[in-house]
Short mmCIF file of C-alpha atoms in Angstrom, two decimals:
data_model
loop_
_atom_site.label_atom_id
_atom_site.label_comp_id
_atom_site.label_asym_id
_atom_site.label_seq_id
_atom_site.Cartn_x
_atom_site.Cartn_y
_atom_site.Cartn_z
CA MET A 1 82.90 -6.00 77.58
CA LYS A 2 81.02 -5.50 80.78
CA PRO A 3 78.18 -7.95 81.51
CA SER A 4 75.58 -5.16 81.42
CA HIS A 5 76.83 -4.02 78.00
CA ARG A 6 76.80 -7.61 76.77
CA LEU A 7 73.19 -7.97 77.90
CA SER A 8 72.25 -4.69 76.22
CA ALA A 9 73.95 -5.74 73.00
CA LEU A 10 72.13 -9.09 73.04
CA THR A 11 68.82 -7.35 73.74
CA ILE A 12 69.38 -4.95 70.84
CA LEU A 13 70.30 -7.84 68.52
CA ALA A 14 67.18 -9.75 69.59
CA LEU A 15 64.97 -6.73 68.93
CA LEU A 16 66.58 -6.19 65.53
CA ALA A 17 66.03 -9.84 64.64
CA ALA A 18 62.39 -9.58 65.64
CA CYS A 19 61.94 -6.51 63.44
CA ALA A 20 63.66 -8.09 60.45
CA PRO A 21 61.28 -8.92 57.63
CA THR A 22 60.27 -12.56 57.58
CA THR A 23 59.72 -14.56 54.46
CA PRO A 24 56.01 -15.29 54.01
CA PRO A 25 55.04 -18.92 53.69
CA PRO A 26 54.71 -20.15 50.14
CA PRO A 27 51.20 -19.92 48.68
CA PRO A 28 49.14 -23.12 48.74
CA PRO A 29 49.30 -25.15 45.57
CA PRO A 30 46.52 -24.44 43.07
CA PRO A 31 43.56 -26.81 43.24
CA ALA A 32 43.85 -29.83 41.04
CA ALA A 33 42.15 -29.55 37.68
CA PRO A 34 38.84 -31.40 37.54
CA ALA A 35 39.14 -34.90 36.19
CA PRO A 36 37.60 -35.00 32.72
CA LEU A 37 34.71 -37.36 32.16
CA ALA A 38 34.72 -40.17 29.65
CA ALA A 39 32.50 -39.43 26.65
CA SER A 40 29.85 -41.92 27.79
CA ASP A 41 29.82 -40.40 31.28
CA ALA A 42 29.50 -36.87 29.88
CA ASP A 43 26.59 -38.04 27.71
CA PHE A 44 24.91 -39.60 30.75
CA VAL A 45 25.26 -36.37 32.74
CA GLN A 46 23.56 -34.42 29.94
CA GLN A 47 20.77 -37.01 29.57
CA ALA A 48 20.13 -37.04 33.31
CA ALA A 49 20.05 -33.23 33.43
CA GLN A 50 17.54 -33.12 30.56
CA LEU A 51 15.36 -35.74 32.27
CA ASN A 52 15.34 -33.76 35.52
CA LEU A 53 14.68 -30.38 33.88
CA THR A 54 11.93 -31.74 31.65
CA GLU A 55 10.16 -33.68 34.38
CA ILE A 56 10.19 -30.60 36.63
CA ALA A 57 8.81 -28.38 33.86
CA LEU A 58 6.07 -30.87 32.91
CA ALA A 59 5.09 -31.44 36.53
CA LYS A 60 4.77 -27.69 37.09
CA LEU A 61 1.95 -27.68 34.52
CA ALA A 62 -0.16 -30.14 36.52
CA PRO A 63 -1.58 -27.86 39.24
CA THR A 64 -3.50 -25.80 36.68
CA LYS A 65 -3.90 -28.33 33.86
CA ALA A 66 -4.62 -31.73 35.45
CA ALA A 67 -8.12 -32.97 36.20
CA LYS A 68 -7.33 -35.59 38.84
CA SER A 69 -5.88 -34.78 42.25
CA THR A 70 -3.84 -37.99 42.07
CA VAL A 71 -2.09 -36.70 38.94
CA LYS A 72 -1.47 -33.36 40.65
CA ASN A 73 -0.03 -35.13 43.71
CA TYR A 74 2.15 -37.34 41.52
CA ALA A 75 3.46 -34.26 39.72
CA GLN A 76 4.33 -32.54 43.01
CA ARG A 77 6.35 -35.55 44.10
CA LEU A 78 8.19 -35.55 40.79
CA ILE A 79 9.11 -31.87 41.22
CA ALA A 80 10.66 -32.63 44.61
CA ALA A 81 12.43 -35.80 43.50
CA HIS A 82 13.86 -34.44 40.24
CA SER A 83 14.88 -31.14 41.87
CA GLY A 84 16.88 -33.10 44.43
CA ALA A 85 18.35 -35.30 41.70
CA GLN A 86 19.37 -32.21 39.70
CA ASP A 87 21.08 -30.72 42.76
CA LYS A 88 23.10 -33.91 43.29
CA LEU A 89 23.99 -34.02 39.60
CA ALA A 90 25.16 -30.40 39.70
CA THR A 91 27.54 -31.23 42.55
CA ILE A 92 29.00 -34.17 40.61
CA ALA A 93 29.24 -32.14 37.40
CA SER A 94 31.10 -29.30 39.13
CA THR A 95 33.77 -31.70 40.40
CA HIS A 96 34.44 -32.61 36.78
CA GLY A 97 34.21 -29.09 35.35
CA VAL A 98 30.99 -29.90 33.47
CA THR A 99 28.35 -27.23 32.92
CA LEU A 100 24.80 -28.51 33.08
CA PRO A 101 22.01 -27.15 30.91
CA THR A 102 19.64 -24.79 32.67
CA ALA A 103 16.57 -25.46 30.51
CA PRO A 104 15.10 -28.37 28.57
CA ASP A 105 16.43 -28.78 25.04
CA ALA A 106 14.31 -28.02 21.95
CA ASP A 107 12.76 -31.50 21.67
CA ASN A 108 11.75 -31.57 25.32
CA GLN A 109 10.53 -27.98 25.15
CA GLN A 110 8.24 -28.98 22.29
CA THR A 111 6.67 -31.65 24.52
CA ILE A 112 6.27 -29.13 27.35
CA THR A 113 4.63 -26.61 25.02
CA SER A 114 2.31 -29.25 23.58
CA LEU A 115 1.15 -30.43 27.01
CA GLY A 116 0.81 -26.83 28.15
CA GLY A 117 -1.98 -26.43 25.58
CA MET A 118 -4.02 -29.28 27.06
CA LYS A 119 -6.40 -29.39 30.00
CA ARG A 120 -8.23 -31.79 32.27
CA ALA A 121 -8.47 -35.46 31.21
CA ARG A 122 -6.60 -34.86 27.96
CA PHE A 123 -3.69 -33.36 29.91
CA ASP A 124 -3.72 -36.19 32.46
CA GLN A 125 -3.51 -38.82 29.73
CA ALA A 126 -0.78 -37.05 27.73
CA TYR A 127 1.23 -36.13 30.84
CA LEU A 128 1.23 -39.70 32.16
CA ALA A 129 2.15 -41.05 28.72
CA ALA A 130 5.07 -38.60 28.46
CA THR A 131 6.35 -39.35 31.94
CA ILE A 132 6.07 -43.11 31.35
CA LYS A 133 8.15 -42.84 28.18
CA ALA A 134 10.74 -40.58 29.86
CA HIS A 135 11.11 -42.86 32.88
CA GLU A 136 11.34 -46.01 30.74
CA ASN A 137 14.27 -44.36 28.95
CA ALA A 138 15.75 -43.20 32.26
CA VAL A 139 15.70 -46.70 33.74
CA THR A 140 17.62 -47.95 30.71
CA PHE A 141 20.24 -45.22 30.45
CA ALA A 142 20.80 -45.10 34.23
CA ALA A 143 21.25 -48.88 34.42
CA THR A 144 23.74 -48.75 31.55
CA GLU A 145 25.71 -45.96 33.25
CA ALA A 146 25.75 -47.77 36.60
CA ALA A 147 27.11 -50.90 34.90
CA THR A 148 29.76 -49.20 32.77
CA THR A 149 31.14 -46.10 34.51
CA SER A 150 34.40 -46.18 36.44
CA ASP A 151 33.51 -42.96 38.30
CA ALA A 152 32.28 -43.87 41.80
CA GLY A 153 30.17 -40.73 42.18
CA LEU A 154 28.42 -41.21 38.84
CA LYS A 155 27.89 -44.90 39.55
CA ALA A 156 26.11 -44.13 42.84
CA TYR A 157 24.08 -41.37 41.18
CA ALA A 158 23.08 -43.64 38.29
CA GLN A 159 21.94 -46.35 40.69
CA GLU A 160 19.82 -43.83 42.62
CA LEU A 161 18.40 -42.41 39.39
CA GLU A 162 17.52 -45.88 38.12
CA GLN A 163 15.68 -46.69 41.36
CA MET A 164 13.86 -43.34 41.37
CA ALA A 165 12.90 -43.64 37.70
CA GLN A 166 11.55 -47.16 38.29
CA GLN A 167 9.41 -45.91 41.19
CA HIS A 168 8.06 -43.03 39.10
CA LEU A 169 7.41 -45.37 36.18
CA THR A 170 5.51 -47.85 38.36
CA ALA A 171 3.45 -45.04 39.87
CA ALA A 172 2.59 -43.50 36.48
CA ARG A 173 1.52 -46.89 35.14
CA ALA A 174 -0.67 -47.42 38.19
CA LEU A 175 -2.28 -44.03 37.64
CA THR A 176 -3.11 -44.92 34.05
CA ARG A 177 -4.82 -48.11 35.23
CA HIS A 178 -6.53 -46.58 38.27
CA PRO A 179 -6.47 -42.80 37.76
CA GLY A 180 -8.62 -41.98 40.77
CA HIS A 181 -6.99 -44.33 43.25
CA PRO A 182 -5.09 -42.38 45.95
CA ALA A 183 -2.47 -45.13 46.30
CA GLY A 184 -1.63 -44.76 42.62
CA TYR A 185 1.58 -42.87 43.33
CA ALA A 186 3.01 -45.65 45.46
CA GLY A 187 2.59 -47.94 42.50
CA ALA A 188 1.63 -50.76 44.80
CA ARG A 189 -1.42 -52.79 44.04
CA GLN A 190 -3.43 -53.02 47.17
CA SER A 191 -6.26 -55.42 47.65
CA ARG A 192 -9.57 -53.66 47.63
CA HIS A 193 -12.62 -54.99 49.35
CA HIS A 194 -15.93 -53.91 47.87
#
């Protein structure tokens, strides 16, 4: 075979090889199934979601129902804090295939409805009492979760929730003692010179 024919034959073979169908790469493996939560962890997730949803709903009543500006300001801070906490919880829940509730349960809704029928000083007193009770419970169930869970994400979340709930609890208690004091939200007792 002449060298020019050999080159032409090689060129034709190379072109045919390039046109030959190629095998596509195998598809990526399916994502791993979410790790299921232990029963106690799943219960904590639901409790935390209910706390967040209820505190947001109650706090949203304050702008039109509360008498004191300090109570209104406290409520606005709770909306921001519990909204952020709910967003973090939703991220954790999705990694475990858990669906969070989107509204307060019947018991919490009853509290929201009851407070919604109150105004001014009566609302302030009932709202602070409800939030104190809710945050006392939250400190306890968050501390228990932080101490017992083996899930690193839930442990960190529970520790943050416990700290946040303690701050909100301290602030609400300060507002019940000194309802007109602007530093009531911080929960810190400041010396006052009269």
